[in-house]
Amino acid sequence: MNAHPFEEIKQKLKGSIAPVITPFTEDDSLDLETLRELINWHIDSGSHGISVTGTTGEPSSLTLAEREQVMETAFSAVAGRVPFVPGTGSTNHKETLQLTKAAQEMGADAAMVIVPYYNKPSQHALFKHFKAVAESVDIPLIVYNIPGRTGVNLEAKTLARLNEECPNIIGVKESNKDFEHVNRVLLNCGRDFLLFSGIELLCYPMLAIGGKGYISATANILPGKVAEVYNAWEAGNVEEATQLHYELMPLNDVLFRDTNPAPLKAALGMMGKIKPRLRLPMDVPSQSIQEEIRTVLNSYGLLNKIGSESQ
């Protein structure tokens, strides 16, 4: 049997691929120096891969030029130390093609392409969109299915058809609370299809059904501990992985008291990692939510490690 044309990168794409936030300055400009610092922190802390300009990176608040600038800065900062998988999807088909081609040209290991949001395409239209993107590049693609924010679910059979017809569609990030659906993804696409969780409380359970890892916003706060869940599971330390899963739950919960990444940026601001800026129409959480965040961070000892936290 012939090896899959992207077998080498498929073996590397696993574990905790951290979806790094996009930091802004006080005047809402890109803070690229802080982005570099965050990426170095993630890699030093044990994250298995880096992604930018996915949901957590606020891509809809960035211009196309800014998205490419963030991608290029991140690619340079990663410097081949771990796989780099930028988000290149948009609600606009031509923009998606442009960004995905840019990812290929800069040397990204793969690109993550979201189901177009707001449009609510049919399954037939989704198939045509993703097939056209796949045929426009030679790098592997991870489809990003997040029905809570796109308004439409990419069905397992549609994904299986894409997997069959497009050799470079090698996996999916499922930010889907329907656990039956994610089981059917592997049933229909095959067990070698890369399945990543984008739902924090399903990161660990998804490993048990054959998932390869997760792309979790919580990695922005505790990159080491989030990576350790996968490390423990891969080493066969089920009890340790289970313990870490439950240990992370209070943090997972508070980071979604408001729309991601607003609580996340508030938390990173409290930790001294960034200026907690979001561009309108996004904004920081209410004071009551911020107090919840502060209480939870304090329970993890994170407010005592400002500037040096390396979990």
mmCIF file of C-alpha atoms in Angstrom:
data_model
loop_
_atom_site.group_PDB
_atom_site.id
_atom_site.type_symbol
_atom_site.label_atom_id
_atom_site.label_comp_id
_atom_site.label_asym_id
_atom_site.label_seq_id
_atom_site.Cartn_x
_atom_site.Cartn_y
_atom_site.Cartn_z
ATOM 1 C CA MET A 1 0.000 0.000 0.000
ATOM 2 C CA ASN A 2 1.310 3.438 -0.934
ATOM 3 C CA ALA A 3 1.990 5.852 1.903
ATOM 4 C CA HIS A 4 -0.257 8.897 2.244
ATOM 5 C CA PRO A 5 1.400 11.832 0.398
ATOM 6 C CA PHE A 6 1.320 13.878 3.608
ATOM 7 C CA GLU A 7 2.206 11.069 5.997
ATOM 8 C CA GLU A 8 5.195 12.876 7.496
ATOM 9 C CA ILE A 9 3.245 15.932 8.597
ATOM 10 C CA LYS A 10 0.323 13.757 9.686
ATOM 11 C CA GLN A 11 2.659 12.075 12.156
ATOM 12 C CA LYS A 12 3.797 15.444 13.519
ATOM 13 C CA LEU A 13 0.361 17.034 13.906
ATOM 14 C CA LYS A 14 -0.739 15.826 17.331
ATOM 15 C CA GLY A 15 -1.178 16.873 20.913
ATOM 16 C CA SER A 16 -1.840 20.453 22.001
ATOM 17 C CA ILE A 17 -1.731 22.835 19.051
ATOM 18 C CA ALA A 18 -2.038 26.175 20.830
ATOM 19 C CA PRO A 19 -4.384 28.728 19.176
ATOM 20 C CA VAL A 20 -2.461 31.858 20.118
ATOM 21 C CA ILE A 21 -4.336 35.123 20.660
ATOM 22 C CA THR A 22 -3.622 38.207 18.564
ATOM 23 C CA PRO A 23 -2.290 40.875 20.953
ATOM 24 C CA PHE A 24 -3.029 44.557 20.376
ATOM 25 C CA THR A 25 -1.399 47.733 21.685
ATOM 26 C CA GLU A 26 -3.287 50.487 23.528
ATOM 27 C CA ASP A 27 -4.165 52.102 20.188
ATOM 28 C CA ASP A 28 -5.444 48.757 18.819
ATOM 29 C CA SER A 29 -2.479 48.202 16.493
ATOM 30 C CA LEU A 30 -0.955 44.742 16.158
ATOM 31 C CA ASP A 31 1.509 44.001 18.968
ATOM 32 C CA LEU A 32 3.827 41.701 17.032
ATOM 33 C CA GLU A 33 6.634 41.721 19.596
ATOM 34 C CA THR A 34 4.272 40.379 22.262
ATOM 35 C CA LEU A 35 3.043 37.783 19.766
ATOM 36 C CA ARG A 36 6.626 36.547 19.367
ATOM 37 C CA GLU A 37 7.058 36.405 23.135
ATOM 38 C CA LEU A 38 3.833 34.414 23.551
ATOM 39 C CA ILE A 39 4.873 31.913 20.890
ATOM 40 C CA ASN A 40 8.264 31.379 22.533
ATOM 41 C CA TRP A 41 6.506 30.871 25.887
ATOM 42 C CA HIS A 42 4.149 28.307 24.352
ATOM 43 C CA ILE A 43 6.957 26.314 22.783
ATOM 44 C CA ASP A 44 9.136 26.496 25.907
ATOM 45 C CA SER A 45 6.139 25.320 27.963
ATOM 46 C CA GLY A 46 5.630 22.207 25.827
ATOM 47 C CA SER A 47 2.886 23.046 23.312
ATOM 48 C CA HIS A 48 3.111 20.567 20.433
ATOM 49 C CA GLY A 49 2.175 23.061 17.717
ATOM 50 C CA ILE A 50 1.194 26.671 17.089
ATOM 51 C CA SER A 51 -1.835 28.127 15.328
ATOM 52 C CA VAL A 52 -2.790 31.761 14.808
ATOM 53 C CA THR A 53 -5.742 33.609 13.258
ATOM 54 C CA GLY A 54 -8.272 30.963 14.210
ATOM 55 C CA THR A 55 -11.295 31.958 16.302
ATOM 56 C CA THR A 56 -9.126 32.763 19.328
ATOM 57 C CA GLY A 57 -6.980 35.020 17.135
ATOM 58 C CA GLU A 58 -9.910 37.295 16.198
ATOM 59 C CA PRO A 59 -9.494 36.976 12.415
ATOM 60 C CA SER A 60 -12.746 38.797 11.652
ATOM 61 C CA SER A 61 -11.300 41.850 13.451
ATOM 62 C CA LEU A 62 -8.217 41.883 11.220
ATOM 63 C CA THR A 63 -7.702 43.130 7.676
ATOM 64 C CA LEU A 64 -6.364 40.661 5.127
ATOM 65 C CA ALA A 65 -2.985 42.395 5.247
ATOM 66 C CA GLU A 66 -2.955 42.127 9.042
ATOM 67 C CA ARG A 67 -3.841 38.446 8.926
ATOM 68 C CA GLU A 68 -0.901 37.796 6.619
ATOM 69 C CA GLN A 69 1.323 39.907 8.874
ATOM 70 C CA VAL A 70 0.325 37.889 11.945
ATOM 71 C CA MET A 71 0.877 34.635 10.053
ATOM 72 C CA GLU A 72 4.321 35.717 8.833
ATOM 73 C CA THR A 73 5.380 36.912 12.288
ATOM 74 C CA ALA A 74 4.220 33.663 13.868
ATOM 75 C CA PHE A 75 5.921 31.545 11.215
ATOM 76 C CA SER A 76 9.187 33.376 11.827
ATOM 77 C CA ALA A 77 8.849 33.032 15.609
ATOM 78 C CA VAL A 78 8.081 29.302 15.455
ATOM 79 C CA ALA A 79 11.167 28.819 13.275
ATOM 80 C CA GLY A 80 10.393 25.155 12.593
ATOM 81 C CA ARG A 81 10.530 24.107 16.245
ATOM 82 C CA VAL A 82 6.977 22.733 16.182
ATOM 83 C CA PRO A 83 4.329 22.439 13.441
ATOM 84 C CA PHE A 84 2.738 25.727 12.409
ATOM 85 C CA VAL A 85 -0.920 25.693 11.323
ATOM 86 C CA PRO A 86 -2.432 29.151 10.690
ATOM 87 C CA GLY A 87 -6.140 29.714 10.239
ATOM 88 C CA THR A 88 -6.794 30.854 6.683
ATOM 89 C CA GLY A 89 -10.561 30.614 6.345
ATOM 90 C CA SER A 90 -12.977 33.470 5.790
ATOM 91 C CA THR A 91 -16.617 34.039 4.995
ATOM 92 C CA ASN A 92 -15.348 35.093 1.555
ATOM 93 C CA HIS A 93 -14.176 32.370 -0.834
ATOM 94 C CA LYS A 94 -11.551 34.464 -2.657
ATOM 95 C CA GLU A 95 -10.107 35.699 0.630
ATOM 96 C CA THR A 96 -9.828 32.097 1.803
ATOM 97 C CA LEU A 97 -7.939 31.188 -1.365
ATOM 98 C CA GLN A 98 -5.614 34.187 -0.949
ATOM 99 C CA LEU A 99 -4.803 33.448 2.701
ATOM 100 C CA THR A 100 -4.349 29.721 2.167
ATOM 101 C CA LYS A 101 -1.973 30.350 -0.729
ATOM 102 C CA ALA A 102 -0.083 32.824 1.471
ATOM 103 C CA ALA A 103 0.268 30.136 4.140
ATOM 104 C CA GLN A 104 1.732 27.767 1.565
ATOM 105 C CA GLU A 105 4.132 30.375 0.199
ATOM 106 C CA MET A 106 5.517 31.215 3.641
ATOM 107 C CA GLY A 107 6.117 27.536 4.414
ATOM 108 C CA ALA A 108 3.348 26.687 6.896
ATOM 109 C CA ASP A 109 3.090 22.975 7.700
ATOM 110 C CA ALA A 110 -0.675 22.999 7.127
ATOM 111 C CA ALA A 111 -3.581 25.444 7.042
ATOM 112 C CA MET A 112 -6.780 25.389 9.063
ATOM 113 C CA VAL A 113 -9.819 26.447 7.040
ATOM 114 C CA ILE A 114 -13.052 27.292 8.832
ATOM 115 C CA VAL A 115 -16.544 26.566 7.559
ATOM 116 C CA PRO A 116 -17.609 29.978 6.186
ATOM 117 C CA TYR A 117 -19.534 31.878 8.839
ATOM 118 C CA TYR A 118 -22.729 33.948 8.407
ATOM 119 C CA ASN A 119 -23.427 32.547 4.902
ATOM 120 C CA LYS A 120 -24.866 29.218 6.156
ATOM 121 C CA PRO A 121 -23.999 27.285 2.951
ATOM 122 C CA SER A 122 -25.617 23.990 1.990
ATOM 123 C CA GLN A 123 -23.594 20.778 2.255
ATOM 124 C CA HIS A 124 -23.179 20.813 -1.537
ATOM 125 C CA ALA A 125 -21.860 24.376 -1.446
ATOM 126 C CA LEU A 126 -19.496 23.542 1.439
ATOM 127 C CA PHE A 127 -18.123 20.630 -0.551
ATOM 128 C CA LYS A 128 -17.451 22.874 -3.572
ATOM 129 C CA HIS A 129 -15.833 25.552 -1.386
ATOM 130 C CA PHE A 130 -13.444 23.224 0.414
ATOM 131 C CA LYS A 131 -12.605 21.250 -2.714
ATOM 132 C CA ALA A 132 -11.687 24.459 -4.554
ATOM 133 C CA VAL A 133 -9.477 25.560 -1.652
ATOM 134 C CA ALA A 134 -7.796 22.161 -1.497
ATOM 135 C CA GLU A 135 -7.121 22.162 -5.237
ATOM 136 C CA SER A 136 -5.589 25.640 -5.073
ATOM 137 C CA VAL A 137 -2.667 24.602 -2.835
ATOM 138 C CA ASP A 138 -0.313 21.694 -2.217
ATOM 139 C CA ILE A 139 -0.146 21.905 1.583
ATOM 140 C CA PRO A 140 -2.332 19.803 3.884
ATOM 141 C CA LEU A 141 -5.572 21.298 5.168
ATOM 142 C CA ILE A 142 -7.439 20.862 8.425
ATOM 143 C CA VAL A 143 -11.104 21.752 8.073
ATOM 144 C CA TYR A 144 -12.499 23.731 11.020
ATOM 145 C CA ASN A 145 -16.091 22.915 11.958
ATOM 146 C CA ILE A 146 -17.593 25.223 14.608
ATOM 147 C CA PRO A 147 -21.377 25.259 14.090
ATOM 148 C CA GLY A 148 -22.030 27.437 17.150
ATOM 149 C CA ARG A 149 -20.298 30.343 15.411
ATOM 150 C CA THR A 150 -20.846 29.556 11.726
ATOM 151 C CA GLY A 151 -24.529 28.614 11.874
ATOM 152 C CA VAL A 152 -24.063 25.412 9.890
ATOM 153 C CA ASN A 153 -22.629 21.980 10.672
ATOM 154 C CA LEU A 154 -20.298 20.265 8.202
ATOM 155 C CA GLU A 155 -21.795 16.790 8.129
ATOM 156 C CA ALA A 156 -19.598 13.724 8.539
ATOM 157 C CA LYS A 157 -20.560 12.386 5.110
ATOM 158 C CA THR A 158 -19.620 15.686 3.442
ATOM 159 C CA LEU A 159 -16.273 15.590 5.215
ATOM 160 C CA ALA A 160 -15.752 11.976 4.165
ATOM 161 C CA ARG A 161 -16.395 12.900 0.536
ATOM 162 C CA LEU A 162 -13.848 15.718 0.802
ATOM 163 C CA ASN A 163 -11.338 13.352 2.377
ATOM 164 C CA GLU A 164 -11.857 10.871 -0.453
ATOM 165 C CA GLU A 165 -11.557 13.395 -3.282
ATOM 166 C CA CYS A 166 -8.940 15.771 -1.826
ATOM 167 C CA PRO A 167 -5.764 14.009 -0.600
ATOM 168 C CA ASN A 168 -4.541 17.154 1.136
ATOM 169 C CA ILE A 169 -7.608 17.418 3.392
ATOM 170 C CA ILE A 170 -6.088 15.383 6.204
ATOM 171 C CA GLY A 171 -8.104 16.298 9.270
ATOM 172 C CA VAL A 172 -10.696 18.364 11.072
ATOM 173 C CA LYS A 173 -10.921 20.564 14.134
ATOM 174 C CA GLU A 174 -14.322 19.804 15.629
ATOM 175 C CA SER A 175 -15.622 22.571 17.875
ATOM 176 C CA ASN A 176 -18.795 20.555 18.086
ATOM 177 C CA LYS A 177 -20.550 19.618 21.313
ATOM 178 C CA ASP A 178 -22.318 16.763 19.540
ATOM 179 C CA PHE A 179 -20.070 13.875 20.576
ATOM 180 C CA GLU A 180 -22.053 11.440 18.437
ATOM 181 C CA HIS A 181 -21.150 13.554 15.407
ATOM 182 C CA VAL A 182 -17.412 13.467 16.124
ATOM 183 C CA ASN A 183 -17.556 9.673 16.475
ATOM 184 C CA ARG A 184 -19.166 9.485 13.052
ATOM 185 C CA VAL A 185 -16.399 11.657 11.574
ATOM 186 C CA LEU A 186 -13.839 8.917 12.236
ATOM 187 C CA LEU A 187 -16.301 6.190 11.261
ATOM 188 C CA ASN A 188 -16.870 7.836 7.876
ATOM 189 C CA CYS A 189 -13.404 9.307 7.247
ATOM 190 C CA GLY A 190 -11.299 6.469 8.620
ATOM 191 C CA ARG A 191 -9.289 6.136 11.792
ATOM 192 C CA ASP A 192 -6.179 7.705 10.211
ATOM 193 C CA PHE A 193 -8.066 10.976 9.608
ATOM 194 C CA LEU A 194 -6.770 13.614 12.043
ATOM 195 C CA LEU A 195 -9.439 14.592 14.556
ATOM 196 C CA PHE A 196 -8.762 17.559 16.850
ATOM 197 C CA SER A 197 -11.093 18.867 19.531
ATOM 198 C CA GLY A 198 -11.923 22.541 19.767
ATOM 199 C CA ILE A 199 -14.287 22.049 22.714
ATOM 200 C CA GLU A 200 -12.340 22.248 25.962
ATOM 201 C CA LEU A 201 -14.313 19.639 27.898
ATOM 202 C CA LEU A 202 -14.050 17.204 24.982
ATOM 203 C CA CYS A 203 -10.274 17.514 24.480
ATOM 204 C CA TYR A 204 -9.534 14.514 26.667
ATOM 205 C CA PRO A 205 -12.601 12.389 25.777
ATOM 206 C CA MET A 206 -11.851 12.827 22.077
ATOM 207 C CA LEU A 207 -8.454 11.187 22.540
ATOM 208 C CA ALA A 208 -10.259 8.055 23.746
ATOM 209 C CA ILE A 209 -12.124 7.606 20.440
ATOM 210 C CA GLY A 210 -9.020 8.090 18.310
ATOM 211 C CA GLY A 211 -8.524 11.863 18.242
ATOM 212 C CA LYS A 212 -4.987 13.096 17.572
ATOM 213 C CA GLY A 213 -5.118 16.092 19.895
ATOM 214 C CA TYR A 214 -6.838 19.418 20.408
ATOM 215 C CA ILE A 215 -6.698 23.113 19.651
ATOM 216 C CA SER A 216 -7.803 24.567 22.973
ATOM 217 C CA ALA A 217 -8.076 28.228 23.950
ATOM 218 C CA THR A 218 -7.117 27.266 27.514
ATOM 219 C CA ALA A 219 -3.592 26.547 26.283
ATOM 220 C CA ASN A 220 -3.126 30.324 26.222
ATOM 221 C CA ILE A 221 -3.229 30.333 30.038
ATOM 222 C CA LEU A 222 -1.651 27.004 31.045
ATOM 223 C CA PRO A 223 0.178 25.762 27.937
ATOM 224 C CA GLY A 224 2.254 23.213 29.839
ATOM 225 C CA LYS A 225 -0.612 21.631 31.726
ATOM 226 C CA VAL A 226 -2.845 21.486 28.651
ATOM 227 C CA ALA A 227 -0.028 19.737 26.767
ATOM 228 C CA GLU A 228 0.493 17.333 29.678
ATOM 229 C CA VAL A 229 -3.009 15.902 29.223
ATOM 230 C CA TYR A 230 -1.954 14.573 25.831
ATOM 231 C CA ASN A 231 1.490 13.521 27.052
ATOM 232 C CA ALA A 232 -0.039 11.492 29.877
ATOM 233 C CA TRP A 233 -2.574 9.861 27.559
ATOM 234 C CA GLU A 234 0.071 9.000 24.948
ATOM 235 C CA ALA A 235 2.249 7.463 27.684
ATOM 236 C CA GLY A 236 -0.654 5.325 28.860
ATOM 237 C CA ASN A 237 -1.044 7.207 32.154
ATOM 238 C CA VAL A 238 -4.827 7.283 32.049
ATOM 239 C CA GLU A 239 -5.293 8.231 35.692
ATOM 240 C CA GLU A 240 -2.924 11.195 35.353
ATOM 241 C CA ALA A 241 -4.632 12.365 32.152
ATOM 242 C CA THR A 242 -8.033 12.079 33.826
ATOM 243 C CA GLN A 243 -6.828 14.032 36.859
ATOM 244 C CA LEU A 244 -5.446 16.817 34.657
ATOM 245 C CA HIS A 245 -8.704 16.922 32.701
ATOM 246 C CA TYR A 246 -10.691 17.624 35.849
ATOM 247 C CA GLU A 247 -8.035 19.952 37.231
ATOM 248 C CA LEU A 248 -8.439 22.183 34.169
ATOM 249 C CA MET A 249 -12.254 22.274 34.230
ATOM 250 C CA PRO A 250 -12.742 25.399 36.413
ATOM 251 C CA LEU A 251 -10.392 27.340 34.137
ATOM 252 C CA ASN A 252 -12.073 25.978 31.010
ATOM 253 C CA ASP A 253 -15.456 27.057 32.360
ATOM 254 C CA VAL A 254 -14.535 30.625 33.325
ATOM 255 C CA LEU A 255 -12.795 31.292 29.996
ATOM 256 C CA PHE A 256 -16.158 30.893 28.257
ATOM 257 C CA ARG A 257 -18.300 33.074 30.541
ATOM 258 C CA ASP A 258 -18.265 35.530 27.629
ATOM 259 C CA THR A 259 -17.471 35.132 23.931
ATOM 260 C CA ASN A 260 -13.952 33.824 23.250
ATOM 261 C CA PRO A 261 -11.384 35.406 23.361
ATOM 262 C CA ALA A 262 -12.700 38.212 25.613
ATOM 263 C CA PRO A 263 -12.279 36.310 28.924
ATOM 264 C CA LEU A 264 -8.986 34.886 27.691
ATOM 265 C CA LYS A 265 -7.521 38.314 26.979
ATOM 266 C CA ALA A 266 -8.767 39.606 30.336
ATOM 267 C CA ALA A 267 -7.017 36.684 32.029
ATOM 268 C CA LEU A 268 -3.760 37.202 30.147
ATOM 269 C CA GLY A 269 -3.906 40.869 31.077
ATOM 270 C CA MET A 270 -4.256 39.948 34.751
ATOM 271 C CA MET A 271 -1.245 37.649 34.367
ATOM 272 C CA GLY A 272 0.823 40.467 32.887
ATOM 273 C CA LYS A 273 1.231 38.738 29.548
ATOM 274 C CA ILE A 274 -0.613 41.218 27.305
ATOM 275 C CA LYS A 275 -2.608 44.433 27.225
ATOM 276 C CA PRO A 276 -6.188 43.099 27.383
ATOM 277 C CA ARG A 277 -7.355 44.848 24.215
ATOM 278 C CA LEU A 278 -10.015 43.670 21.768
ATOM 279 C CA ARG A 279 -11.272 45.503 18.712
ATOM 280 C CA LEU A 280 -14.922 46.464 18.527
ATOM 281 C CA PRO A 281 -17.442 44.938 18.142
ATOM 282 C CA MET A 282 -15.660 42.657 20.647
ATOM 283 C CA ASP A 283 -14.890 44.036 24.101
ATOM 284 C CA VAL A 284 -13.575 42.966 27.499
ATOM 285 C CA PRO A 285 -15.981 41.089 29.790
ATOM 286 C CA SER A 286 -18.092 42.767 32.467
ATOM 287 C CA GLN A 287 -16.566 43.540 35.842
ATOM 288 C CA SER A 288 -18.450 40.650 37.468
ATOM 289 C CA ILE A 289 -17.032 38.175 34.951
ATOM 290 C CA GLN A 290 -13.572 39.674 35.382
ATOM 291 C CA GLU A 291 -13.843 39.083 39.131
ATOM 292 C CA GLU A 292 -14.758 35.441 38.444
ATOM 293 C CA ILE A 293 -11.722 35.152 36.192
ATOM 294 C CA ARG A 294 -9.460 36.710 38.809
ATOM 295 C CA THR A 295 -10.735 34.317 41.481
ATOM 296 C CA VAL A 296 -10.140 31.270 39.281
ATOM 297 C CA LEU A 297 -6.678 32.422 38.208
ATOM 298 C CA ASN A 298 -5.780 32.972 41.836
ATOM 299 C CA SER A 299 -6.920 29.433 42.690
ATOM 300 C CA TYR A 300 -4.335 28.138 40.179
ATOM 301 C CA GLY A 301 -1.645 30.402 41.624
ATOM 302 C CA LEU A 302 -1.356 32.272 38.362
ATOM 303 C CA LEU A 303 -1.575 35.788 39.783
ATOM 304 C CA ASN A 304 1.524 35.162 41.865
ATOM 305 C CA LYS A 305 3.626 34.371 38.813
ATOM 306 C CA ILE A 306 3.175 37.528 36.769
ATOM 307 C CA GLY A 307 5.681 37.625 33.944
ATOM 308 C CA SER A 308 7.213 34.252 34.791
ATOM 309 C CA GLU A 309 4.392 31.690 34.694
ATOM 310 C CA SER A 310 5.621 28.649 32.784
ATOM 311 C CA GLN A 311 2.989 25.996 33.436
#
